[in-house]
PDB file of C-alpha atoms in Angstrom:
ATOM      1  CA  MET A   1       0.000   0.000   0.000  1.00 39.00           C
ATOM      2  CA  VAL A   2       1.414   3.398  -1.012  1.00 44.00           C
ATOM      3  CA  ALA A   3       1.565   5.903   1.841  1.00 53.00           C
ATOM      4  CA  SER A   4      -0.184   9.200   1.191  1.00 67.00           C
ATOM      5  CA  ARG A   5       2.086  12.143   0.513  1.00 82.00           C
ATOM      6  CA  ARG A   6       2.564  14.661   3.295  1.00 83.00           C
ATOM      7  CA  TRP A   7       4.923  17.466   4.178  1.00 87.00           C
ATOM      8  CA  GLU A   8       5.925  19.343   7.298  1.00 88.00           C
ATOM      9  CA  THR A   9       4.125  22.614   7.884  1.00 90.00           C
ATOM     10  CA  ASN A  10       7.091  25.035   8.137  1.00 92.00           C
ATOM     11  CA  ARG A  11       6.984  26.385   4.590  1.00 93.00           C
ATOM     12  CA  ILE A  12       3.185  26.477   4.541  1.00 93.00           C
ATOM     13  CA  GLU A  13       3.101  28.573   7.700  1.00 95.00           C
ATOM     14  CA  ALA A  14       5.818  30.963   6.471  1.00 95.00           C
ATOM     15  CA  PHE A  15       4.135  31.464   3.098  1.00 96.00           C
ATOM     16  CA  SER A  16       0.711  31.918   4.702  1.00 96.00           C
ATOM     17  CA  ASP A  17       2.030  34.466   7.199  1.00 96.00           C
ATOM     18  CA  GLY A  18       3.507  36.445   4.309  1.00 96.00           C
ATOM     19  CA  VAL A  19       0.220  36.497   2.407  1.00 96.00           C
ATOM     20  CA  PHE A  20      -1.755  37.534   5.481  1.00 97.00           C
ATOM     21  CA  ALA A  21       0.783  40.283   6.214  1.00 96.00           C
ATOM     22  CA  ILE A  22       0.585  41.683   2.680  1.00 95.00           C
ATOM     23  CA  ALA A  23      -3.218  41.535   2.621  1.00 95.00           C
ATOM     24  CA  ILE A  24      -3.531  43.320   5.948  1.00 94.00           C
ATOM     25  CA  THR A  25      -1.026  46.002   4.874  1.00 94.00           C
ATOM     26  CA  LEU A  26      -2.779  46.721   1.557  1.00 93.00           C
ATOM     27  CA  LEU A  27      -5.946  47.683   3.431  1.00 92.00           C
ATOM     28  CA  VAL A  28      -4.547  51.025   4.576  1.00 90.00           C
ATOM     29  CA  LEU A  29      -3.742  52.130   1.010  1.00 87.00           C
ATOM     30  CA  GLU A  30      -7.426  52.868   0.425  1.00 80.00           C
ATOM     31  CA  ILE A  31      -7.378  55.634   3.026  1.00 85.00           C
ATOM     32  CA  LYS A  32      -6.171  58.765   1.287  1.00 84.00           C
ATOM     33  CA  ILE A  33      -6.741  62.504   1.134  1.00 85.00           C
ATOM     34  CA  GLU A  34      -6.516  64.276  -2.221  1.00 84.00           C
ATOM     35  CA  PRO A  35      -4.282  67.408  -2.417  1.00 83.00           C
ATOM     36  CA  GLU A  36      -7.243  69.698  -3.203  1.00 84.00           C
ATOM     37  CA  GLN A  37      -8.894  68.611   0.067  1.00 84.00           C
ATOM     38  CA  PHE A  38      -6.158  70.148   2.228  1.00 85.00           C
ATOM     39  CA  ASP A  39      -7.939  73.507   2.244  1.00 84.00           C
ATOM     40  CA  HIS A  40     -10.533  71.860   4.485  1.00 87.00           C
ATOM     41  CA  LEU A  41      -8.436  69.090   5.955  1.00 89.00           C
ATOM     42  CA  LEU A  42     -10.466  68.424   9.098  1.00 90.00           C
ATOM     43  CA  ARG A  43     -13.648  68.026   7.082  1.00 89.00           C
ATOM     44  CA  ALA A  44     -11.823  65.780   4.620  1.00 85.00           C
ATOM     45  CA  LEU A  45     -10.516  63.596   7.439  1.00 90.00           C
ATOM     46  CA  LEU A  46     -13.973  63.289   8.968  1.00 91.00           C
ATOM     47  CA  ASP A  47     -15.528  62.508   5.588  1.00 88.00           C
ATOM     48  CA  GLU A  48     -13.244  59.491   5.303  1.00 88.00           C
ATOM     49  CA  TRP A  49     -15.157  57.637   8.035  1.00 90.00           C
ATOM     50  CA  PRO A  50     -16.366  54.907   5.629  1.00 89.00           C
ATOM     51  CA  ALA A  51     -12.743  54.134   4.764  1.00 91.00           C
ATOM     52  CA  TYR A  52     -11.832  53.992   8.470  1.00 93.00           C
ATOM     53  CA  LEU A  53     -14.760  51.657   9.182  1.00 93.00           C
ATOM     54  CA  ALA A  54     -13.898  49.380   6.268  1.00 93.00           C
ATOM     55  CA  TYR A  55     -10.209  49.362   7.228  1.00 95.00           C
ATOM     56  CA  VAL A  56     -10.824  48.436  10.875  1.00 95.00           C
ATOM     57  CA  THR A  57     -13.382  45.791   9.908  1.00 95.00           C
ATOM     58  CA  SER A  58     -11.089  44.119   7.392  1.00 96.00           C
ATOM     59  CA  PHE A  59      -7.991  44.452   9.581  1.00 96.00           C
ATOM     60  CA  LEU A  60      -9.778  42.645  12.412  1.00 95.00           C
ATOM     61  CA  THR A  61     -11.251  40.113   9.969  1.00 95.00           C
ATOM     62  CA  VAL A  62      -7.867  39.201   8.509  1.00 95.00           C
ATOM     63  CA  GLY A  63      -6.360  39.276  11.996  1.00 94.00           C
ATOM     64  CA  SER A  64      -8.940  36.867  13.375  1.00 93.00           C
ATOM     65  CA  VAL A  65      -8.458  34.552  10.394  1.00 94.00           C
ATOM     66  CA  TRP A  66      -4.700  34.626  10.967  1.00 94.00           C
ATOM     67  CA  ILE A  67      -5.232  33.765  14.652  1.00 93.00           C
ATOM     68  CA  ALA A  68      -7.491  30.863  13.695  1.00 92.00           C
ATOM     69  CA  HIS A  69      -5.042  29.724  11.006  1.00 94.00           C
ATOM     70  CA  HIS A  70      -2.168  29.868  13.504  1.00 93.00           C
ATOM     71  CA  ASN A  71      -4.242  27.936  16.023  1.00 91.00           C
ATOM     72  CA  LEU A  72      -4.928  25.231  13.449  1.00 92.00           C
ATOM     73  CA  TYR A  73      -1.310  24.821  12.387  1.00 92.00           C
ATOM     74  CA  THR A  74       0.002  24.632  15.941  1.00 90.00           C
ATOM     75  CA  HIS A  75      -1.965  21.366  16.125  1.00 89.00           C
ATOM     76  CA  LEU A  76      -0.564  19.989  12.873  1.00 92.00           C
ATOM     77  CA  ARG A  77       2.785  18.386  12.177  1.00 90.00           C
ATOM     78  CA  PHE A  78       2.094  17.589   8.530  1.00 91.00           C
ATOM     79  CA  VAL A  79      -0.063  18.702   5.609  1.00 92.00           C
ATOM     80  CA  ASP A  80      -1.249  16.501   2.776  1.00 92.00           C
ATOM     81  CA  PRO A  81      -2.226  17.458  -0.813  1.00 93.00           C
ATOM     82  CA  VAL A  82      -5.842  18.203   0.118  1.00 94.00           C
ATOM     83  CA  LEU A  83      -5.005  20.458   3.065  1.00 95.00           C
ATOM     84  CA  LEU A  84      -2.290  22.144   1.010  1.00 94.00           C
ATOM     85  CA  ARG A  85      -4.841  23.115  -1.642  1.00 96.00           C
ATOM     86  CA  LEU A  86      -7.445  24.177   0.902  1.00 96.00           C
ATOM     87  CA  ASN A  87      -4.828  26.470   2.397  1.00 97.00           C
ATOM     88  CA  MET A  88      -4.088  27.989  -1.027  1.00 97.00           C
ATOM     89  CA  LEU A  89      -7.781  28.662  -1.610  1.00 97.00           C
ATOM     90  CA  LEU A  90      -8.022  30.291   1.822  1.00 97.00           C
ATOM     91  CA  LEU A  91      -5.070  32.549   0.991  1.00 97.00           C
ATOM     92  CA  LEU A  92      -6.626  33.359  -2.389  1.00 97.00           C
ATOM     93  CA  ALA A  93      -9.777  34.626  -0.682  1.00 97.00           C
ATOM     94  CA  ALA A  94      -7.907  36.466   2.100  1.00 96.00           C
ATOM     95  CA  ALA A  95      -5.629  38.244  -0.377  1.00 96.00           C
ATOM     96  CA  PHE A  96      -8.718  39.318  -2.359  1.00 97.00           C
ATOM     97  CA  LEU A  97     -10.363  40.998   0.666  1.00 96.00           C
ATOM     98  CA  PRO A  98      -8.756  44.467   0.151  1.00 95.00           C
ATOM     99  CA  PHE A  99     -10.748  44.849  -3.091  1.00 96.00           C
ATOM    100  CA  PRO A 100     -14.274  44.449  -1.601  1.00 95.00           C
ATOM    101  CA  THR A 101     -13.038  46.529   1.343  1.00 95.00           C
ATOM    102  CA  ALA A 102     -12.300  49.432  -1.015  1.00 94.00           C
ATOM    103  CA  ILE A 103     -15.601  48.941  -2.846  1.00 94.00           C
ATOM    104  CA  MET A 104     -17.587  49.028   0.400  1.00 93.00           C
ATOM    105  CA  ALA A 105     -15.832  52.194   1.591  1.00 91.00           C
ATOM    106  CA  GLN A 106     -16.447  53.996  -1.708  1.00 90.00           C
ATOM    107  CA  ALA A 107     -20.060  52.846  -1.978  1.00 91.00           C
ATOM    108  CA  PHE A 108     -21.069  54.748   1.159  1.00 85.00           C
ATOM    109  CA  ASP A 109     -20.562  57.976  -0.797  1.00 80.00           C
ATOM    110  CA  ALA A 110     -22.683  56.708  -3.708  1.00 80.00           C
ATOM    111  CA  SER A 111     -26.273  55.479  -3.915  1.00 82.00           C
ATOM    112  CA  GLU A 112     -28.126  53.168  -1.556  1.00 83.00           C
ATOM    113  CA  ASN A 113     -28.269  50.577  -4.313  1.00 89.00           C
ATOM    114  CA  ALA A 114     -24.475  50.696  -4.573  1.00 91.00           C
ATOM    115  CA  GLU A 115     -24.270  50.224  -0.801  1.00 92.00           C
ATOM    116  CA  ARG A 116     -26.436  47.098  -0.996  1.00 93.00           C
ATOM    117  CA  VAL A 117     -24.292  45.570  -3.718  1.00 94.00           C
ATOM    118  CA  ALA A 118     -21.070  46.522  -1.926  1.00 94.00           C
ATOM    119  CA  VAL A 119     -22.036  45.048   1.459  1.00 94.00           C
ATOM    120  CA  ALA A 120     -23.240  41.855  -0.249  1.00 94.00           C
ATOM    121  CA  PHE A 121     -19.963  41.647  -2.185  1.00 96.00           C
ATOM    122  CA  TYR A 122     -17.916  42.172   0.980  1.00 95.00           C
ATOM    123  CA  GLY A 123     -20.007  39.770   3.031  1.00 94.00           C
ATOM    124  CA  GLY A 124     -19.827  37.112   0.336  1.00 95.00           C
ATOM    125  CA  THR A 125     -16.035  37.338   0.310  1.00 96.00           C
ATOM    126  CA  ALA A 126     -15.852  37.137   4.107  1.00 94.00           C
ATOM    127  CA  LEU A 127     -18.258  34.187   4.097  1.00 94.00           C
ATOM    128  CA  VAL A 128     -16.117  32.324   1.549  1.00 95.00           C
ATOM    129  CA  ILE A 129     -13.058  32.893   3.768  1.00 95.00           C
ATOM    130  CA  GLU A 130     -14.945  31.521   6.764  1.00 92.00           C
ATOM    131  CA  LEU A 131     -16.189  28.456   4.889  1.00 94.00           C
ATOM    132  CA  LEU A 132     -12.721  27.652   3.547  1.00 95.00           C
ATOM    133  CA  LEU A 133     -11.290  27.984   7.042  1.00 93.00           C
ATOM    134  CA  ARG A 134     -14.013  25.697   8.362  1.00 91.00           C
ATOM    135  CA  ALA A 135     -13.317  23.178   5.589  1.00 93.00           C
ATOM    136  CA  ALA A 136      -9.610  23.140   6.466  1.00 93.00           C
ATOM    137  CA  VAL A 137     -10.344  22.611  10.162  1.00 90.00           C
ATOM    138  CA  THR A 138     -12.911  19.887   9.504  1.00 90.00           C
ATOM    139  CA  TYR A 139     -10.577  18.059   7.150  1.00 92.00           C
ATOM    140  CA  ALA A 140      -7.614  18.316   9.542  1.00 91.00           C
ATOM    141  CA  ALA A 141      -9.732  16.983  12.396  1.00 88.00           C
ATOM    142  CA  SER A 142     -10.670  13.985  10.244  1.00 89.00           C
ATOM    143  CA  ARG A 143      -7.013  13.137   9.581  1.00 89.00           C
ATOM    144  CA  PRO A 144      -5.274  12.308  12.886  1.00 88.00           C
ATOM    145  CA  ASP A 145      -2.221  11.135  10.931  1.00 87.00           C
ATOM    146  CA  LEU A 146      -1.456  14.789  10.167  1.00 87.00           C
ATOM    147  CA  THR A 147      -0.856  15.568  13.827  1.00 82.00           C
ATOM    148  CA  ASP A 148       1.834  12.956  14.352  1.00 59.00           C
ATOM    149  CA  THR A 149       2.673   9.414  13.358  1.00 47.00           C
ATOM    150  CA  PRO A 150       0.585   7.180  15.648  1.00 46.00           C
ATOM    151  CA  PRO A 151       2.305   4.125  17.103  1.00 40.00           C
ATOM    152  CA  PRO A 152       1.589   0.792  15.362  1.00 42.00           C
ATOM    153  CA  GLY A 153      -1.701  -0.684  16.491  1.00 42.00           C
ATOM    154  CA  ALA A 154      -2.835   2.474  18.247  1.00 40.00           C
ATOM    155  CA  ALA A 155      -6.508   3.310  18.014  1.00 43.00           C
ATOM    156  CA  PRO A 156      -7.214   6.531  16.134  1.00 46.00           C
ATOM    157  CA  PRO A 157      -8.305   9.515  18.218  1.00 46.00           C
ATOM    158  CA  SER A 158     -12.022  10.022  18.508  1.00 46.00           C
ATOM    159  CA  GLN A 159     -13.572  12.547  16.163  1.00 46.00           C
ATOM    160  CA  PRO A 160     -14.241  15.981  17.672  1.00 45.00           C
ATOM    161  CA  LYS A 161     -17.784  16.667  18.723  1.00 48.00           C
ATOM    162  CA  ARG A 162     -19.638  19.181  16.626  1.00 48.00           C
ATOM    163  CA  HIS A 163     -21.035  22.201  18.435  1.00 50.00           C
ATOM    164  CA  TRP A 164     -23.373  24.895  17.183  1.00 49.00           C
ATOM    165  CA  ARG A 165     -20.743  27.505  18.091  1.00 53.00           C
ATOM    166  CA  GLU A 166     -18.613  26.349  15.180  1.00 59.00           C
ATOM    167  CA  ALA A 167     -21.192  27.682  12.713  1.00 71.00           C
ATOM    168  CA  VAL A 168     -21.870  31.008  14.440  1.00 77.00           C
ATOM    169  CA  THR A 169     -19.513  33.146  12.347  1.00 78.00           C
ATOM    170  CA  ALA A 170     -20.712  31.807   8.996  1.00 80.00           C
ATOM    171  CA  SER A 171     -24.339  32.200  10.104  1.00 83.00           C
ATOM    172  CA  LEU A 172     -23.747  35.785  11.209  1.00 84.00           C
ATOM    173  CA  TYR A 173     -22.187  36.651   7.865  1.00 88.00           C
ATOM    174  CA  ALA A 174     -25.147  35.130   6.008  1.00 87.00           C
ATOM    175  CA  LEU A 175     -27.652  37.032   8.156  1.00 89.00           C
ATOM    176  CA  ALA A 176     -25.707  40.280   7.744  1.00 87.00           C
ATOM    177  CA  ILE A 177     -25.708  39.882   3.949  1.00 89.00           C
ATOM    178  CA  LEU A 178     -29.485  39.408   3.941  1.00 89.00           C
ATOM    179  CA  ALA A 179     -29.964  42.380   6.265  1.00 88.00           C
ATOM    180  CA  GLY A 180     -27.780  44.543   4.046  1.00 87.00           C
ATOM    181  CA  ILE A 181     -29.691  43.619   0.892  1.00 88.00           C
ATOM    182  CA  PHE A 182     -33.261  43.684   2.188  1.00 88.00           C
ATOM    183  CA  ILE A 183     -33.234  46.012   5.225  1.00 87.00           C
ATOM    184  CA  PHE A 184     -30.433  48.570   5.591  1.00 89.00           C
ATOM    185  CA  PRO A 185     -26.947  48.290   4.022  1.00 89.00           C
ATOM    186  CA  ARG A 186     -25.103  50.012   6.846  1.00 88.00           C
ATOM    187  CA  LEU A 187     -26.582  47.533   9.301  1.00 90.00           C
ATOM    188  CA  ALA A 188     -24.628  44.837   7.479  1.00 91.00           C
ATOM    189  CA  ALA A 189     -21.418  46.891   7.683  1.00 91.00           C
ATOM    190  CA  ALA A 190     -21.881  47.247  11.445  1.00 91.00           C
ATOM    191  CA  ALA A 191     -22.539  43.496  11.725  1.00 92.00           C
ATOM    192  CA  TYR A 192     -19.325  42.694   9.850  1.00 93.00           C
ATOM    193  CA  LEU A 193     -17.412  44.833  12.329  1.00 93.00           C
ATOM    194  CA  LEU A 194     -19.022  43.047  15.291  1.00 91.00           C
ATOM    195  CA  VAL A 195     -18.229  39.636  13.803  1.00 90.00           C
ATOM    196  CA  ALA A 196     -14.601  40.702  13.292  1.00 91.00           C
ATOM    197  CA  ILE A 197     -14.353  41.973  16.877  1.00 91.00           C
ATOM    198  CA  ARG A 198     -15.838  38.709  18.130  1.00 87.00           C
ATOM    199  CA  GLY A 199     -13.279  36.736  16.140  1.00 85.00           C
ATOM    200  CA  MET A 200     -10.454  38.722  17.728  1.00 85.00           C
ATOM    201  CA  LEU A 201     -11.700  38.687  21.314  1.00 83.00           C
ATOM    202  CA  VAL A 202     -13.360  35.302  21.879  1.00 73.00           C
ATOM    203  CA  VAL A 203     -10.891  32.950  23.528  1.00 56.00           C
ATOM    204  CA  GLY A 204     -11.261  29.212  23.105  1.00 51.00           C
ATOM    205  CA  GLY A 205     -10.936  27.857  19.619  1.00 48.00           C
ATOM    206  CA  GLU A 206      -9.755  31.402  18.803  1.00 50.00           C
ATOM    207  CA  GLY A 207     -13.189  32.686  18.023  1.00 45.00           C
ATOM    208  CA  ARG A 208     -14.306  30.062  15.535  1.00 52.00           C
ATOM    209  CA  LEU A 209     -12.364  26.792  15.687  1.00 49.00           C
ATOM    210  CA  SER A 210     -13.012  23.544  17.505  1.00 48.00           C
ATOM    211  CA  LEU A 211      -9.851  21.460  17.495  1.00 51.00           C
ATOM    212  CA  ARG A 212     -10.361  19.177  20.442  1.00 51.00           C
ATOM    213  CA  GLY A 213      -9.782  16.161  18.245  1.00 50.00           C
ATOM    214  CA  LEU A 214      -6.244  17.228  17.394  1.00 60.00           C
ATOM    215  CA  THR A 215      -3.121  16.688  19.438  1.00 53.00           C
ATOM    216  CA  PRO A 216      -0.930  19.772  19.998  1.00 52.00           C
ATOM    217  CA  ARG A 217       2.696  19.596  18.953  1.00 52.00           C
TER     218      ARG A 217
END
């Protein structure tokens, strides 16, 4: 029987950290004051509040995803081809986040219809990130051989129990998208900020993850 391919996580973690760092740095580039606005600088700074809101929301979102990603990989010793590709898809979505962030910030100065589209676009991107992160965690929890090489004849660890808390973040994003489309767009923007704050502050699974079935390094 041919053993499945697997690799240590060092390079994956280093590459992922670099992508998260670049994505989180690009967010601030959307906050800018045009030269002609310096005649009324205070007003111009205050008028940039949508950009500040979008920046803080996305910074905390990427930060909470990085925390969850770090938490996952501290429990893993190896990655296999499936987890490697799930990680690449997660990074693809995370690196894309600055674009819907800029769209959402600019849409607040446009029409209400533009706001609805922008918050749905942002929320959809954030939801995809959350689902990819959940897929990576679920897959890793189903593969105890990625945590360490079990001794011959050892029984595999029991599967982690599923709890409703694991789906809270994805559910909140989905509800916020619906609220932004059908009720009030800025309500969705506020909800995204609250979800991001929750992801940063909730301790235990780092805001979204349940990894009790994995063995720490």
